[in-house]
Coordinates of C-alpha atoms and ligand atoms in Angstrom, one line a residue:
X1 CA 139.3 125.9 89.6
X2 CA 143.0 125.8 90.1
X3 CA 145.2 122.8 90.9
X4 CA 146.9 122.7 94.3
X5 CA 150.6 123.8 94.3
X6 CA 153.2 121.4 93.1
X7 CA 156.8 121.4 91.8
X8 CA 157.0 120.9 88.0
X9 CA 159.6 118.6 86.4
X10 CA 160.2 118.4 82.6
X11 CA 162.5 115.4 81.8
X12 CA 163.7 114.8 78.2
X13 CA 164.4 111.0 78.5
X14 CA 162.7 108.0 79.9
X15 CA 165.7 107.4 82.1
X16 CA 165.4 110.9 83.6
X17 CA 161.7 110.4 84.2
X18 CA 162.3 107.1 86.0
X19 CA 165.1 108.7 88.1
X20 CA 162.7 111.5 89.1
X21 CA 160.0 108.9 90.0
X22 CA 162.5 107.1 92.2
X23 CA 163.8 110.3 93.9
X24 CA 160.7 112.3 94.5
X25 CA 158.0 111.6 97.1
X26 CA 154.3 111.9 96.1
X27 CA 155.0 112.5 92.4
X28 CA 152.5 112.0 89.6
X29 CA 153.1 111.7 85.8
X30 CA 151.4 114.0 83.4
X31 CA 150.6 112.8 79.9
X32 CA 147.7 114.5 78.0
X33 CA 146.3 115.9 81.2
X34 CA 142.7 115.1 80.1
X35 CA 142.1 113.1 83.3
X36 CA 145.0 114.4 85.4
X37 CA 144.0 118.1 85.2
X38 CA 140.4 117.6 86.3
X39 CA 141.6 115.3 89.1
X40 CA 144.1 118.0 90.3
X41 CA 141.5 120.8 90.0
X42 CA 139.0 118.8 92.0
X43 CA 141.6 117.8 94.5
X44 CA 141.1 114.1 93.9
X45 CA 144.9 114.0 93.7
X46 CA 147.3 116.4 95.5
X47 CA 150.9 115.5 94.4
X48 CA 153.9 117.4 95.6
X49 CA 155.5 116.9 92.2
X50 CA 154.3 116.6 88.6
X51 CA 156.6 114.9 86.1
X52 CA 155.5 116.0 82.6
X53 CA 156.1 113.3 79.9
X54 CA 155.3 115.6 77.0
X55 CA 158.9 116.4 76.1
X56 CA 160.3 112.9 76.7
X57 CA 161.9 111.7 73.5
X58 CA 160.8 108.5 71.7
X59 CA 157.4 107.8 73.3
X60 CA 155.1 108.8 70.4
X61 CA 154.9 106.3 67.5
X62 CA 152.7 103.7 65.8
X63 CA 154.5 100.8 64.1
X64 CA 154.1 97.2 63.1
X65 CA 156.6 94.6 64.1
X66 CA 156.5 90.8 64.7
X67 CA 152.8 90.4 64.1
X68 CA 151.7 93.2 66.4
X69 CA 151.0 96.9 66.3
X70 CA 153.2 98.7 68.9
X71 CA 152.1 102.1 70.1
X72 CA 154.2 104.5 72.2
X73 CA 152.6 105.6 75.4
X74 CA 152.6 109.3 74.5
X75 CA 150.9 108.7 71.2
X76 CA 147.9 111.1 71.0
X77 CA 144.5 109.5 70.6
X78 CA 143.9 111.7 67.6
X79 CA 147.0 110.2 65.8
X80 CA 145.6 106.7 66.5
X81 CA 142.3 107.8 65.1
X82 CA 143.8 109.0 61.8
X83 CA 146.5 106.3 61.4
X84 CA 146.1 104.3 58.2
X85 CA 148.1 101.5 59.9
X86 CA 145.6 101.3 62.7
X87 CA 142.6 101.5 60.4
X88 CA 144.0 98.6 58.3
X89 CA 145.6 96.4 60.9
X90 CA 143.7 97.2 64.1
X91 CA 140.2 98.2 62.8
X92 CA 138.6 97.5 66.2
X93 CA 140.7 100.2 67.7
X94 CA 139.9 102.6 64.9
X95 CA 136.2 102.0 65.5
X96 CA 136.4 102.2 69.3
X97 CA 138.4 105.4 69.4
X98 CA 135.7 107.4 67.7
X99 CA 133.8 107.0 71.0
X100 CA 136.6 108.4 73.2
X101 CA 135.6 111.8 74.5
X102 CA 135.7 114.6 71.9
X103 CA 138.0 115.9 69.2
X104 CA 139.5 118.3 71.7
X105 CA 140.2 115.6 74.3
X106 CA 141.6 113.2 71.7
X107 CA 144.0 115.9 70.5
X108 CA 145.8 115.8 73.8
X109 CA 144.8 112.5 75.4
X110 CA 147.3 109.7 75.0
X111 CA 147.0 105.9 74.9
X112 CA 149.3 105.5 77.9
X113 CA 147.3 108.0 79.9
X114 CA 144.0 106.3 79.1
X115 CA 145.3 102.8 80.0
X116 CA 147.0 104.0 83.2
X117 CA 144.0 106.0 84.3
X118 CA 142.2 102.7 83.8
X119 CA 138.6 104.0 83.9
X120 CA 136.5 100.8 83.7
X121 CA 134.5 102.4 80.9
X122 CA 137.4 103.6 78.8
X123 CA 137.2 102.3 75.3
X124 CA 140.9 101.8 74.8
X125 CA 141.0 99.8 78.0
X126 CA 138.3 97.5 76.6
X127 CA 140.1 97.2 73.3
X128 CA 143.4 96.3 75.1
X129 CA 141.6 93.5 76.9
X130 CA 139.9 92.3 73.8
X131 CA 143.2 92.1 71.8
X132 CA 145.3 90.6 74.6
X133 CA 147.6 93.6 74.6
X134 CA 150.9 93.6 76.4
X135 CA 152.1 96.7 78.3
X136 CA 155.8 97.7 78.4
X137 CA 156.8 99.3 81.6
X138 CA 160.2 101.0 82.4
X139 CA 161.6 101.2 85.9
X140 CA 165.0 101.5 87.6
X141 CA 165.8 97.9 86.7
X142 CA 164.9 98.2 83.1
X143 CA 161.9 97.2 81.1
X144 CA 159.3 94.5 81.8
X145 CA 156.1 93.4 80.1
X146 CA 152.7 93.0 81.6
X147 CA 149.9 91.1 79.9
X148 CA 146.8 93.3 79.9
X149 CA 144.7 90.7 81.7
X150 CA 147.0 91.3 84.7
X151 CA 147.3 95.0 84.3
X152 CA 144.2 96.2 86.3
X153 CA 144.8 95.2 90.0
X154 CA 141.9 97.2 91.5
X155 CA 139.5 100.0 90.6
X156 CA 141.5 102.5 88.4
X157 CA 144.8 100.9 89.7
X158 CA 147.3 99.6 87.1
X159 CA 149.9 97.0 88.1
X160 CA 152.8 99.4 87.9
X161 CA 155.1 100.5 90.7
X162 CA 155.5 104.1 91.9
X163 CA 158.9 104.2 90.3
X164 CA 157.8 102.9 86.9
X165 CA 156.1 104.3 83.8
X166 CA 154.4 102.8 80.8
X167 CA 156.4 103.3 77.6
X168 CA 154.5 101.3 75.0
X169 CA 151.6 98.9 74.3
X170 CA 151.6 96.0 71.9
X171 CA 148.5 94.8 70.2
X172 CA 148.8 91.4 68.4
X173 CA 147.0 91.8 65.0
X174 CA 144.2 89.5 63.9
X175 CA 144.2 88.0 60.3
X176 CA 143.1 90.3 57.5
X177 CA 139.8 88.5 57.1
X178 CA 138.6 88.8 60.7
X179 CA 135.4 90.4 61.7
X180 CA 135.2 93.1 64.4
X181 CA 132.6 95.1 66.1
X182 CA 132.4 97.7 68.9
X183 CA 129.1 98.8 70.5
X184 CA 128.5 101.1 73.4
X185 CA 125.7 102.7 75.3
X186 CA 126.3 106.1 76.8
X187 CA 124.0 108.9 77.6
X188 CA 125.5 111.3 75.0
X189 CA 128.1 110.8 72.3
X190 CA 131.5 111.5 73.9
X191 CA 130.5 110.4 77.4
X192 CA 132.2 107.4 79.0
X193 CA 130.3 104.3 78.1
X194 CA 127.8 102.9 80.7
X195 CA 128.5 99.5 79.1
X196 CA 130.5 98.7 75.9
X197 CA 131.4 95.5 74.1
X198 CA 134.2 94.7 71.7
X199 CA 134.1 91.6 69.5
X200 CA 136.6 89.9 67.2
X201 CA 135.9 86.8 65.1
X202 CA 137.5 84.5 62.6
X203 CA 135.8 81.7 60.6
X204 CA 136.7 78.7 58.5
X205 CA 135.7 78.1 54.9
X206 CA 132.5 76.5 56.1
X207 CA 131.5 79.6 58.0
X208 CA 132.1 78.2 61.4
X209 CA 133.8 80.3 64.1
X210 CA 137.4 79.4 64.7
X211 CA 138.4 82.1 67.2
X212 CA 136.3 84.6 69.2
X213 CA 137.1 87.4 71.6
X214 CA 134.2 89.2 73.4
X215 CA 135.0 91.9 76.0
X216 CA 132.6 94.0 78.2
X217 CA 133.6 97.4 79.4
X218 CA 131.9 99.4 82.1
X219 CA 130.3 96.5 83.8
X220 CA 132.9 95.8 86.4
X221 CA 136.0 97.6 87.8
X222 CA 138.1 96.1 85.0
X223 CA 137.1 94.8 81.5
X224 CA 135.5 91.4 81.6
X225 CA 136.3 88.8 78.9
X226 CA 133.0 87.0 78.2
X227 CA 134.7 83.6 77.9
X228 CA 131.4 81.7 78.1
X229 CA 130.2 83.6 75.0
X230 CA 133.6 83.0 73.2
X231 CA 133.4 79.2 73.9
X232 CA 129.7 79.0 72.8
X233 CA 130.6 80.4 69.4
X234 CA 133.7 78.3 68.6
X235 CA 132.9 75.6 66.0
X236 CA 129.4 77.0 65.1
X237 CA 128.0 79.2 62.4
X238 CA 127.0 82.4 64.2
X239 CA 123.3 82.6 63.4
X240 CA 120.9 85.0 65.2
X241 CA 119.7 82.3 67.6
X242 CA 123.2 81.3 68.7
X243 CA 124.3 85.0 69.2
X244 CA 121.2 85.8 71.3
X245 CA 121.5 82.7 73.5
X246 CA 125.2 83.0 73.9
X247 CA 125.1 86.7 74.9
X248 CA 122.4 85.9 77.6
X249 CA 125.2 84.5 79.7
X250 CA 126.6 88.1 80.1
X251 CA 123.7 88.8 82.5
X252 CA 125.4 86.8 85.2
X253 CA 128.5 88.9 85.6
X254 CA 128.7 90.9 88.8
X255 CA 128.0 94.5 87.8
X256 CA 129.0 97.8 89.4
X257 CA 126.3 100.3 90.4
X258 CA 126.5 104.1 90.4
X259 CA 124.5 107.2 89.7
X260 CA 124.4 106.4 86.0
X261 CA 122.9 102.9 86.2
X262 CA 122.0 100.1 88.6
X263 CA 123.7 96.7 88.4
X264 CA 120.8 94.9 86.8
X265 CA 120.6 97.5 84.0
X266 CA 124.3 97.1 83.3
X267 CA 123.8 93.3 83.1
X268 CA 121.0 93.8 80.7
X269 CA 123.1 96.2 78.6
X270 CA 125.9 93.6 78.6
X271 CA 123.6 91.1 76.8
X272 CA 122.6 93.7 74.2
X273 CA 125.9 95.4 73.6
X274 CA 127.7 92.0 73.2
X275 CA 125.1 90.8 70.7
X276 CA 125.3 94.0 68.7
X277 CA 129.1 93.9 68.6
X278 CA 129.0 90.3 67.5
X279 CA 126.4 91.1 64.8
X280 CA 128.8 93.8 63.4
X281 CA 131.7 91.4 63.5
X282 CA 129.6 88.7 61.7
X283 CA 128.6 91.2 59.0
X284 CA 132.2 92.0 58.4
X285 CA 133.2 88.4 58.3
X286 CA 130.5 87.9 55.6
X287 CA 131.8 90.9 53.6
X288 CA 135.2 89.2 53.5
X289 CA 133.7 85.9 52.5
X290 CA 131.9 87.5 49.5
X291 CA 135.1 89.1 48.1
Ligands
LIG1 C1 135.3 115.9 78.6 C2 136.1 114.6 78.6 C3 135.5 113.5 78.1 C4 136.1 112.3 78.1 N1 135.5 111.2 77.6 C5 136.2 110.0 77.5 C6 135.6 108.8 77.0 O1 134.4 108.9 76.5 N2 136.3 107.7 77.0 C7 137.5 107.6 77.5 O2 138.2 106.6 77.5 N3 138.1 108.7 78.0 C8 137.5 109.9 78.1 N4 138.1 111.0 78.6 C9 139.5 110.8 79.2 C10 140.5 110.9 78.2 O3 140.5 109.8 77.3 C11 141.9 111.0 78.7 O4 142.8 111.2 77.6 C12 142.5 109.7 79.4 O5 141.7 109.2 80.4 C13 143.9 110.0 80.1 O6 144.8 110.2 79.1 P1 145.8 111.4 79.2 O7 146.9 111.2 78.2 O8 145.1 112.7 79.2 O9 146.5 111.2 80.7 P2 146.6 112.1 81.9 O10 145.3 112.7 82.3 O11 147.8 113.0 81.8 O12 147.0 111.0 83.0 C14 146.0 110.1 83.5 C15 146.7 109.1 84.5 O13 147.6 108.3 83.9 C16 148.9 108.4 84.5 N5 149.8 108.3 83.4 C17 149.8 108.9 82.2 N6 150.7 108.5 81.4 C18 151.4 107.5 82.0 C19 152.5 106.7 81.7 N7 153.1 106.7 80.5 N8 152.9 105.8 82.6 C20 152.3 105.7 83.8 N9 151.3 106.5 84.2 C21 150.8 107.4 83.3 C22 148.9 109.8 85.1 O14 149.8 109.9 86.2 C23 147.4 109.9 85.6 O15 147.3 109.2 86.8 C24 137.5 112.2 78.6 C25 138.1 113.3 79.1 C26 137.4 114.5 79.1 C27 138.1 115.8 79.7

């Protein structure tokens, strides 16, 4: 299949890309093309202009600053997968990214593209919600920050204007001794998750949970923070009974339904995936405690 005809633009700076977005009608940005090209070929989108971000300077980096890992929007998923900094300081992302598509798609796919495409099942979207990420967006009036909780406004629709683009994402790091886990159910490895769960935990010296983050992907049009589970864990030792009972509450979330799974199956998966992610996180907390 071939894409519909469009004019191609190849800016070299963020400012030029923003100017093109402001000047051109019906324009779309191109990052890694791993979602954009199929959407063009299948005529899901028919832009008059494509603005290619691949030669824009300064959008591909991974660095640590002020207690957070900052990743440039055009950083390839493969570079994140092999980053020592991500493995050490953001191990949840390192774990989750192994589930994103295939080596070939990760070679081209970018973090900015994944977050802006905003598939409800996308692993990086779930991680961004779990870690309370902040998205930096550049427009004609300069840069602004969007907390990830406010980034999805509807199904596959990020809170950015037509004349804006995402330039970076900030992930606040958790303490070195935190526990993390990522669990997903998909029909084959490399497929989008039907339901996924990300968990982060810290504990005190008595083994009681002091901070918890539990996020479900794929269940609704945007990631769901399972706040009831988080609250049930705080102040308690996370034994099997507590995890099982707390994760049962995930059954009550409104779930989407499609050809892959009915809503009640997704709700069931939410209870199982959240528990598995928390069990992994607990095991990693324990391994820190033994050191
Ligand atoms: C076979 C296959 C399997 C896949 N499996 C998975 C999977 O299991 N999990 C998963 O998460 N993903 C999966 N993907 C999707 C893949 O992760 C894509 O990389 C991702 O969805 C989009 O990233 P991209 O860089 O390719 O963006 P593109 O496809 O180029 O763009 C995607 C969208 O984001 C917009 N956009 C891109 N960059 C910016 C920016 N900086 N600012 C504003 N808007 C922007 C574009 O205009 C477009 O609307 C799969 C893809 C394929 C082809």
